[in-house]
Every structure is written in structure tokens, then in C-alpha cells.
PDB file of C-alpha atoms in Angstrom:
ATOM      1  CA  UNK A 240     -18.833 -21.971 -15.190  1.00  0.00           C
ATOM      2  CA  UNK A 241     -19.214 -24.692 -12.676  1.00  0.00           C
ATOM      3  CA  UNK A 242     -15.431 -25.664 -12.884  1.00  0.00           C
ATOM      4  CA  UNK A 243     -14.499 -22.307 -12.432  1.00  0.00           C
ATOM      5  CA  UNK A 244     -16.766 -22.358  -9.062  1.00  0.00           C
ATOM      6  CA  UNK A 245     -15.299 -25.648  -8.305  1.00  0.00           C
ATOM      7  CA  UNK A 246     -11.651 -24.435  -8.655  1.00  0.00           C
ATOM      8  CA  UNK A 247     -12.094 -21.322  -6.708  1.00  0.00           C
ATOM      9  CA  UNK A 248     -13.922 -22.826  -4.103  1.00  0.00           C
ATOM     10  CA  UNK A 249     -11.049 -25.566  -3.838  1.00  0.00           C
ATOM     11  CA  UNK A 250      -8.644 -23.178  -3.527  1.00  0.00           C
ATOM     12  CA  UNK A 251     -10.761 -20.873  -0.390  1.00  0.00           C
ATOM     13  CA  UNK A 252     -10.770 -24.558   1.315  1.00  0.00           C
ATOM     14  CA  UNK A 253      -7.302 -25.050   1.537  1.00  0.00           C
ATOM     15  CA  UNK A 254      -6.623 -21.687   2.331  1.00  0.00           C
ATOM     16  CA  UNK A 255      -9.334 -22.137   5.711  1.00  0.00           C
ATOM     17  CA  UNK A 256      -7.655 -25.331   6.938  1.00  0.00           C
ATOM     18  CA  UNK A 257      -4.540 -23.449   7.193  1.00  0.00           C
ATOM     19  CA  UNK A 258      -6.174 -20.824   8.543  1.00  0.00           C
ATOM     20  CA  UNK A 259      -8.054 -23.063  11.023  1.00  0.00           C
ATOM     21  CA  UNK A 260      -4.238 -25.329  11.457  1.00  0.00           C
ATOM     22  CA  UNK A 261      -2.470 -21.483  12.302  1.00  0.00           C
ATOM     23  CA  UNK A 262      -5.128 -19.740  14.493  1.00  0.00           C
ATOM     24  CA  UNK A 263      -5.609 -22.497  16.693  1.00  0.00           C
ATOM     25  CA  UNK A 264      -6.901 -20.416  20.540  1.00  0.00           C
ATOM     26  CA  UNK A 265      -3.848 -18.545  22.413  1.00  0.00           C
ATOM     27  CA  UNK A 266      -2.866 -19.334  25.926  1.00  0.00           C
ATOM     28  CA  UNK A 267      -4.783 -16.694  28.433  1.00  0.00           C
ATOM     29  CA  UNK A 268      -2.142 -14.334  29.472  1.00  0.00           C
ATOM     30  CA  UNK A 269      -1.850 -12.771  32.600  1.00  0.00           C
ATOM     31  CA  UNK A 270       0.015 -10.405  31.189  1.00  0.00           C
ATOM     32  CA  UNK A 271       0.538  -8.791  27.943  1.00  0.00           C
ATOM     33  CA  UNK A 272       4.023  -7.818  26.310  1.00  0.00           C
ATOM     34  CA  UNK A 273       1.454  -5.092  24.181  1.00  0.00           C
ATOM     35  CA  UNK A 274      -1.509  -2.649  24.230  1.00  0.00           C
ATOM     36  CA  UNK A 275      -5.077  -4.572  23.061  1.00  0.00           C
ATOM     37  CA  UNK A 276      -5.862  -0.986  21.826  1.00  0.00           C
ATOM     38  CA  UNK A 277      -2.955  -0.126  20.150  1.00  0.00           C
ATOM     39  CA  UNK A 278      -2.895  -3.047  17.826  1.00  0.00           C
ATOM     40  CA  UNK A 279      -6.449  -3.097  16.908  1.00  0.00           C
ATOM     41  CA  UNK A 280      -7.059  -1.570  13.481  1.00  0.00           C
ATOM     42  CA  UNK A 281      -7.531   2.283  13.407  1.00  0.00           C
ATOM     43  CA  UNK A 282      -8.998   1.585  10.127  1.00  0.00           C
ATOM     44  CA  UNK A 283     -10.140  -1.219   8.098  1.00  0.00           C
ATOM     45  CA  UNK A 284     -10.496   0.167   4.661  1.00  0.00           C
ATOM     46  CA  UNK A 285     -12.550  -2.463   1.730  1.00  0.00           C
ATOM     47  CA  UNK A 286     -11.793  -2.336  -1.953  1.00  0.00           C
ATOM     48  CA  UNK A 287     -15.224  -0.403  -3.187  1.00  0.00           C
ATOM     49  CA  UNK A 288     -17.132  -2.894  -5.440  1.00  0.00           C
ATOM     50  CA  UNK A 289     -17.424  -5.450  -2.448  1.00  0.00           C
ATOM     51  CA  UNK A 290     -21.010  -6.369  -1.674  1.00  0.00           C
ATOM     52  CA  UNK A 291     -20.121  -7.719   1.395  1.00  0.00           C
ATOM     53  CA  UNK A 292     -20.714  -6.199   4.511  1.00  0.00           C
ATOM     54  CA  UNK A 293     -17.471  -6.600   7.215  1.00  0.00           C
ATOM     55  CA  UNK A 294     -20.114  -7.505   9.935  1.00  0.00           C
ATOM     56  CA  UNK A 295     -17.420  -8.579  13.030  1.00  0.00           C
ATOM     57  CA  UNK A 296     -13.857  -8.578  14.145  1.00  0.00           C
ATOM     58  CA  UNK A 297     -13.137 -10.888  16.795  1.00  0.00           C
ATOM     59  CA  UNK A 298     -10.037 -10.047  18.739  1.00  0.00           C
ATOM     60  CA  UNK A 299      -7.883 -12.498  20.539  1.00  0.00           C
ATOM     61  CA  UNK A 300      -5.251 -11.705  23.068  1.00  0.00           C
ATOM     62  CA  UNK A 301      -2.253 -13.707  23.602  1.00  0.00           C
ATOM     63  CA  UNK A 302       1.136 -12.718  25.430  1.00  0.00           C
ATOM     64  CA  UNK A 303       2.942 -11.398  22.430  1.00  0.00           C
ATOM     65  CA  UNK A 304       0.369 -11.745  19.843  1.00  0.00           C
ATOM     66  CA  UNK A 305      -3.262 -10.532  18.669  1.00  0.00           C
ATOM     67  CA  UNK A 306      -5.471 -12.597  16.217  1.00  0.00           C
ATOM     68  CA  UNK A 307      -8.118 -10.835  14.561  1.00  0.00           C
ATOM     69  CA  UNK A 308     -10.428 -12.805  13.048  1.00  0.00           C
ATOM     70  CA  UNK A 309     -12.971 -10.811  10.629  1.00  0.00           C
ATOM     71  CA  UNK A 310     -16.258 -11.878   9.385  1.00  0.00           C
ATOM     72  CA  UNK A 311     -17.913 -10.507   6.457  1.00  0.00           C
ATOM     73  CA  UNK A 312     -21.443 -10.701   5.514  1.00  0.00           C
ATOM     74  CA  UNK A 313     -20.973 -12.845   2.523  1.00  0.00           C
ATOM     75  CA  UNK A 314     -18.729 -13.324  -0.442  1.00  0.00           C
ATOM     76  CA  UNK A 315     -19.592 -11.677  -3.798  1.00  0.00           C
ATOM     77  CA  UNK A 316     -17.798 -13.678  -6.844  1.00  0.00           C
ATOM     78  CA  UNK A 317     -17.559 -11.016  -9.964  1.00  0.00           C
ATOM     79  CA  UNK A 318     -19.598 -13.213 -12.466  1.00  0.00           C
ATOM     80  CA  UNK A 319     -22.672 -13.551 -11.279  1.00  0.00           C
ATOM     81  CA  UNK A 320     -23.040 -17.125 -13.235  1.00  0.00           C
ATOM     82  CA  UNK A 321     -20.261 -18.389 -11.098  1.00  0.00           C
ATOM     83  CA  UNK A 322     -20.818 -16.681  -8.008  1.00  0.00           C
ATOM     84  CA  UNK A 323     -24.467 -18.309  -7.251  1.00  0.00           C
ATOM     85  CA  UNK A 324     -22.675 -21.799  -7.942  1.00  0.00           C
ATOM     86  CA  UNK A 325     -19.513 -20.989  -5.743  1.00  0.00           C
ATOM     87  CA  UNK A 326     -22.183 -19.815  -2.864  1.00  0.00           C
ATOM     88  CA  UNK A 327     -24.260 -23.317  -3.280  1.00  0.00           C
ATOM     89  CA  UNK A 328     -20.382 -25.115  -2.755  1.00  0.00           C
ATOM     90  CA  UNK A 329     -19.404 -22.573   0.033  1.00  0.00           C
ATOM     91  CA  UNK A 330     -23.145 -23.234   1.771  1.00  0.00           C
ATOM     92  CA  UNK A 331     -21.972 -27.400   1.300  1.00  0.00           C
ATOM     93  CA  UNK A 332     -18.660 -26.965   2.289  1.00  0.00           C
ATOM     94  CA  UNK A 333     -18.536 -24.604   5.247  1.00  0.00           C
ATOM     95  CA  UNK A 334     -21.847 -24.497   6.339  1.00  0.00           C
ATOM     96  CA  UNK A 335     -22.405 -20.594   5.546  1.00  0.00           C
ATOM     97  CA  UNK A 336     -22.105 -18.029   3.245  1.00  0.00           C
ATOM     98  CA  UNK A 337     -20.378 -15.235   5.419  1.00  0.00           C
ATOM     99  CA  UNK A 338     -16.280 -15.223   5.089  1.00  0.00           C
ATOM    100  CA  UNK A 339     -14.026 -15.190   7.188  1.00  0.00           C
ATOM    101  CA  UNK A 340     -10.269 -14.256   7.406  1.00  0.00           C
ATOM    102  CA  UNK A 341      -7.720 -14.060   9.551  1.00  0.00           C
ATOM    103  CA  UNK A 342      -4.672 -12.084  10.537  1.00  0.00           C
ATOM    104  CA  UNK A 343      -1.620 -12.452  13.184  1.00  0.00           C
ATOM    105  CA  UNK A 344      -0.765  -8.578  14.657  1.00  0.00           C
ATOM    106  CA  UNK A 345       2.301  -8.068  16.956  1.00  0.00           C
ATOM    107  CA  UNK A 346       3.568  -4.718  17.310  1.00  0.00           C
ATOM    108  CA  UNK A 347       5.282  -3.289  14.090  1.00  0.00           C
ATOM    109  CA  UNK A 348       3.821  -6.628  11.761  1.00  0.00           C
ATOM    110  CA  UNK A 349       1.380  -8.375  10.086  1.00  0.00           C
ATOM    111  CA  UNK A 350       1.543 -11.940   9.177  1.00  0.00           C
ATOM    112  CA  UNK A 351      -1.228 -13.469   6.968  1.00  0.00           C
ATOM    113  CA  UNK A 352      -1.797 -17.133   6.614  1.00  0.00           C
ATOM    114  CA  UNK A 353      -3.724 -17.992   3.646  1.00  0.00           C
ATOM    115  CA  UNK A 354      -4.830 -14.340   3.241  1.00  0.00           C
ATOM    116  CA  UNK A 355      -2.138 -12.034   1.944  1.00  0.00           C
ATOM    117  CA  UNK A 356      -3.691 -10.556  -1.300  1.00  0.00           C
ATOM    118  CA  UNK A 357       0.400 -10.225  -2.536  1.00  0.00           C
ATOM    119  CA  UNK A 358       0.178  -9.640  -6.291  1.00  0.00           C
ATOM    120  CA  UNK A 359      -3.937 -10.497  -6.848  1.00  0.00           C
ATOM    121  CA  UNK A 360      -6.184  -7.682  -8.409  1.00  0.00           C
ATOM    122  CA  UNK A 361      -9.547  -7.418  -7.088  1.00  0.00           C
ATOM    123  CA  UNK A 362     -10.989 -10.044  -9.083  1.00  0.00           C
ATOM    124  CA  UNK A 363      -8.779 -12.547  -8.687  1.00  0.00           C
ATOM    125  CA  UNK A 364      -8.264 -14.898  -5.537  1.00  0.00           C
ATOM    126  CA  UNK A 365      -4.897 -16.671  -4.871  1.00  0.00           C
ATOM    127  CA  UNK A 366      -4.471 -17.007  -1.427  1.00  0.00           C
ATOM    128  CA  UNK A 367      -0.649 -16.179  -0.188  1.00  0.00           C
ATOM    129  CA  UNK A 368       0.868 -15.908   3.126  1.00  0.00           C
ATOM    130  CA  UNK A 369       3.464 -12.826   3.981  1.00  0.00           C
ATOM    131  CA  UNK A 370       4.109 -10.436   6.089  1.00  0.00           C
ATOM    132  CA  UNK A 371       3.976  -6.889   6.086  1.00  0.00           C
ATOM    133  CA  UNK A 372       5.002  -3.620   8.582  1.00  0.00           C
ATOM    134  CA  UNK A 373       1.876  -2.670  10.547  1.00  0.00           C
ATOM    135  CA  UNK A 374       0.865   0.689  11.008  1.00  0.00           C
ATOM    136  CA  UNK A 375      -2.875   0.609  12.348  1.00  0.00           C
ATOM    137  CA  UNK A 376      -4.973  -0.320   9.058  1.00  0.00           C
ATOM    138  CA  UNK A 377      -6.097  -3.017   6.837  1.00  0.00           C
ATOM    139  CA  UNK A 378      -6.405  -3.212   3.528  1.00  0.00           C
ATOM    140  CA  UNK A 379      -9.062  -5.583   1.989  1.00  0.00           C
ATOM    141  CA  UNK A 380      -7.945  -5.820  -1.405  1.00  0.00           C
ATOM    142  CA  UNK A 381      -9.893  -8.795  -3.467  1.00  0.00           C
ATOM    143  CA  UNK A 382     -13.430  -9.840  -3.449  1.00  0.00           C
ATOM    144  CA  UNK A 383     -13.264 -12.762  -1.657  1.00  0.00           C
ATOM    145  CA  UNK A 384     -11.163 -10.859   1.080  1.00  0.00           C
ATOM    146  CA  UNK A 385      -7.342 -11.093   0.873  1.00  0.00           C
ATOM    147  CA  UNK A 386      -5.801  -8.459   2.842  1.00  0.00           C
ATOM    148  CA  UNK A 387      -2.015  -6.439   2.929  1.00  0.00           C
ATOM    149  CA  UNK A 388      -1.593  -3.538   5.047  1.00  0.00           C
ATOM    150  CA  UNK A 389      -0.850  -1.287   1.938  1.00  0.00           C
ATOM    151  CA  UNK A 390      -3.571  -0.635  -0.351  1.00  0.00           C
ATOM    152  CA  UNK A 391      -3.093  -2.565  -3.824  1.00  0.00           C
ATOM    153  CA  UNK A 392      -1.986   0.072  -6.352  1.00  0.00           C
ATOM    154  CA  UNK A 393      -4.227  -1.537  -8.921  1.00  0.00           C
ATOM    155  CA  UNK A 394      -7.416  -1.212  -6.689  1.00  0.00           C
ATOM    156  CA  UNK A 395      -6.340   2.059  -5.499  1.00  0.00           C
ATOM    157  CA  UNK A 396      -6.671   3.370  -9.300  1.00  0.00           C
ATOM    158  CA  UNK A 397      -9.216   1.433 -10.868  1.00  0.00           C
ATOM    159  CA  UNK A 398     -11.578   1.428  -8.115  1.00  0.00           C
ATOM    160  CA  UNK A 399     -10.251   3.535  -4.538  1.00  0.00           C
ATOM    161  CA  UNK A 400     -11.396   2.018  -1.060  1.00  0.00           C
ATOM    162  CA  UNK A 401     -14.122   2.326   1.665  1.00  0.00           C
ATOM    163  CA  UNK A 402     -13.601   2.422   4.893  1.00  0.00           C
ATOM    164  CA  UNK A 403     -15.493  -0.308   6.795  1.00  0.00           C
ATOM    165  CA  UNK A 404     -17.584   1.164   9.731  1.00  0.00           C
ATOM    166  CA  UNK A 405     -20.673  -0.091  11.623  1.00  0.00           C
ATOM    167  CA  UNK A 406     -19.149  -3.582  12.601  1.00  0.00           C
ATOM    168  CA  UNK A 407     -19.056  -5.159  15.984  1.00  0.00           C
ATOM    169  CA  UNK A 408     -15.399  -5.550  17.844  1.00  0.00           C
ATOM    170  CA  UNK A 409     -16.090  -8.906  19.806  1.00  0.00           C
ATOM    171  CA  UNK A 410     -13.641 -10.410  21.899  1.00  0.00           C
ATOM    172  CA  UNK A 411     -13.224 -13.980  20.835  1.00  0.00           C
ATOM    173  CA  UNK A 412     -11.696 -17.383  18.993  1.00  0.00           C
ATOM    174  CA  UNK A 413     -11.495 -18.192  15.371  1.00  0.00           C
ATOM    175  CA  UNK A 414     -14.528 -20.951  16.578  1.00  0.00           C
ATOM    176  CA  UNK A 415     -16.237 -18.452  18.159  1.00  0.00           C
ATOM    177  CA  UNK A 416     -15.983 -16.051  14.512  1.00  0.00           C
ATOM    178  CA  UNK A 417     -16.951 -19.386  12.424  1.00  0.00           C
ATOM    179  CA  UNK A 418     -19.708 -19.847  14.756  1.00  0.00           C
ATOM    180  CA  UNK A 419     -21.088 -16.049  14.127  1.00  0.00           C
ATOM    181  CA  UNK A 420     -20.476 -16.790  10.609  1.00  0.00           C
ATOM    182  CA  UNK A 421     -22.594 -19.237  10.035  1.00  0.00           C
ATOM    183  CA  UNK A 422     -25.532 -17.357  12.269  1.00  0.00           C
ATOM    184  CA  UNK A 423     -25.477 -14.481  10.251  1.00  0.00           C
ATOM    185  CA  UNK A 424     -25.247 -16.863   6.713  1.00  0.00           C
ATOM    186  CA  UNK A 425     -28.032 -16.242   3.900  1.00  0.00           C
TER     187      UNK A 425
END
């Protein structure tokens, strides 16, 4: 089982340096080409079996852009054999526990770097980038997070979705959402 961890945890590196590479901090605008409001998420529904709590979403303004950075309360791996190795690696790694992801909004799209769940079911974890039409809500389709802005049919019949509520809307950096991260880690 520890190769498994290994692998998986490998892969969730990669996918955070070009996460970290991508959503580098936007310019301060003085003005923007967009509504803050209109291109936060209306909803952000979560696959059902996830543990995790989404505790944050950090929002970042830029002219013609908004990141959204979201931070989850931890990361649940479906074998519980590999998941308490892949948390010992994630703790070594990262420095925490608590996930987080990332997504580009501009009005009428999506782009995901490192987090576009594409073809995964909920148990598996391949990290892709795409791009999808945006409409006002996330999907989090996989347990370690990958998102589209269409629910997955395969979680949509084998398990439906919940919608995430109770999290904090904070104004702030991909840093500043690492940061949190690691306060709230186990």
C-alpha cells in the first residue's frame, strides 16, 4: 500500500507546482472588466462520500480574471490503509493535511490547472487541465478534489452530490489559502 500512497501523492505534487507556477497573485485593478459577485459560485456542490469539509474560498480579483482558491478540511483517500500513509507524505510534503485547489473564472469559463476531474470517477485522482462553460457552480467530483462545472455522470448515479455550505468567502492569494491551510491542518 505504501507505493500506492507514494504514487498518488507524487502525482497531487506535480499537480500543486503547477498550480502554484499558474496562480501566481494578479495585478490590483482599478478597475474590473466583470462583477466580483457575479462570478463567484452560486453553488459549490461536493460528490457525497467526501469526508472533507470545504472550509474556505479565497477570491482574487484581477482585471479580467477571478481566482478562487478553495481549501478543504482535509483529504480522505478511499482505502483507509493507504489514506493514513498518503496523509503522513502530504503532512512531509506540504506541511498540512487540508487541500487545496484552484480555479481561473472569467465570465462564461472555467479553466482548471491541475484540477479538471475530465474522465476520473470519484475514486480515482488524475489531475487534468481543461476548460469548461461557466454557469455559477462547481462541481467537486473526486476525493481528493478535482472539479468540472458539470456534475460527473458517474458520481451523479452512484453516489448524487452535496451542496457545500457553512464555509468562509475570504478575499485573498493562493499564499494566503496555503497559509490557512496549513492553520487549520490535523
Amino acid at each position: 500500500m505504501e507505493w500506492l500512497a507514494r504514487l498518488i501523492a507524487g502525482m497531487e505534487e506535480l499537480a500543486w507546482r503547477r498550480q502554484l507556477e499558474y496562480f501566481k497573485p494578479l495585478p490590483r485593478p482599478r478597475a474590473l472588466a466583470y462583477s466580483v459577485e457575479d462570478l463567484l459560485p452560486r453553488k459549490i456542490m461536493v460528490a457525497k462520500p467526501d469526508k472533507a469539509r470545504l472550509a474556505a474560498v479565497f477570491y482574487e480579483p484581477g482585471p479580467d480574471r477571478l481566482f478562487l482558491h478553495l481549501v478543504f478540511s482535509d483529504e480522505y483517500f478511499p482505502i483507509r490503509a493507504v489514506d493514513d500513509i498518503y496523509r503522513e507524505i502530504r503532512r512531509e510534503k506540504f506541511g498540512r493535511t487540508a487541500d487545496v485547489e484552484s480555479v481561473e473564472i472569467r465570465p462564461g469559463a472555467a479553466t482548471f490547472v491541475a484540477t479538471y476531474c475530465g474522465p476520473n470517477v470519484y475514486e480515482t485522482s488524475i489531475h487534468f487541465s481543461g476548460r469548461e462553460p461557466y454557469s455559477g457552480t462547481l462541481y467537486v467530483d473526486t476525493w481528493n478534489h478535482l472539479m468540472s462545472c458539470l456534475p460527473s455522470p458517474a458520481v451523479l448515479i452512484r453516489y448524487g452530490f452535496k451542496e457545500a455550505k457553512g464555509y468562509e468567502l475570504i478575499e485573498g492569494t493562493r499564499k494566503d489559502a496555503e497559509e490557512f491551510a496549513k492553520s487549520i491542518s490535523s
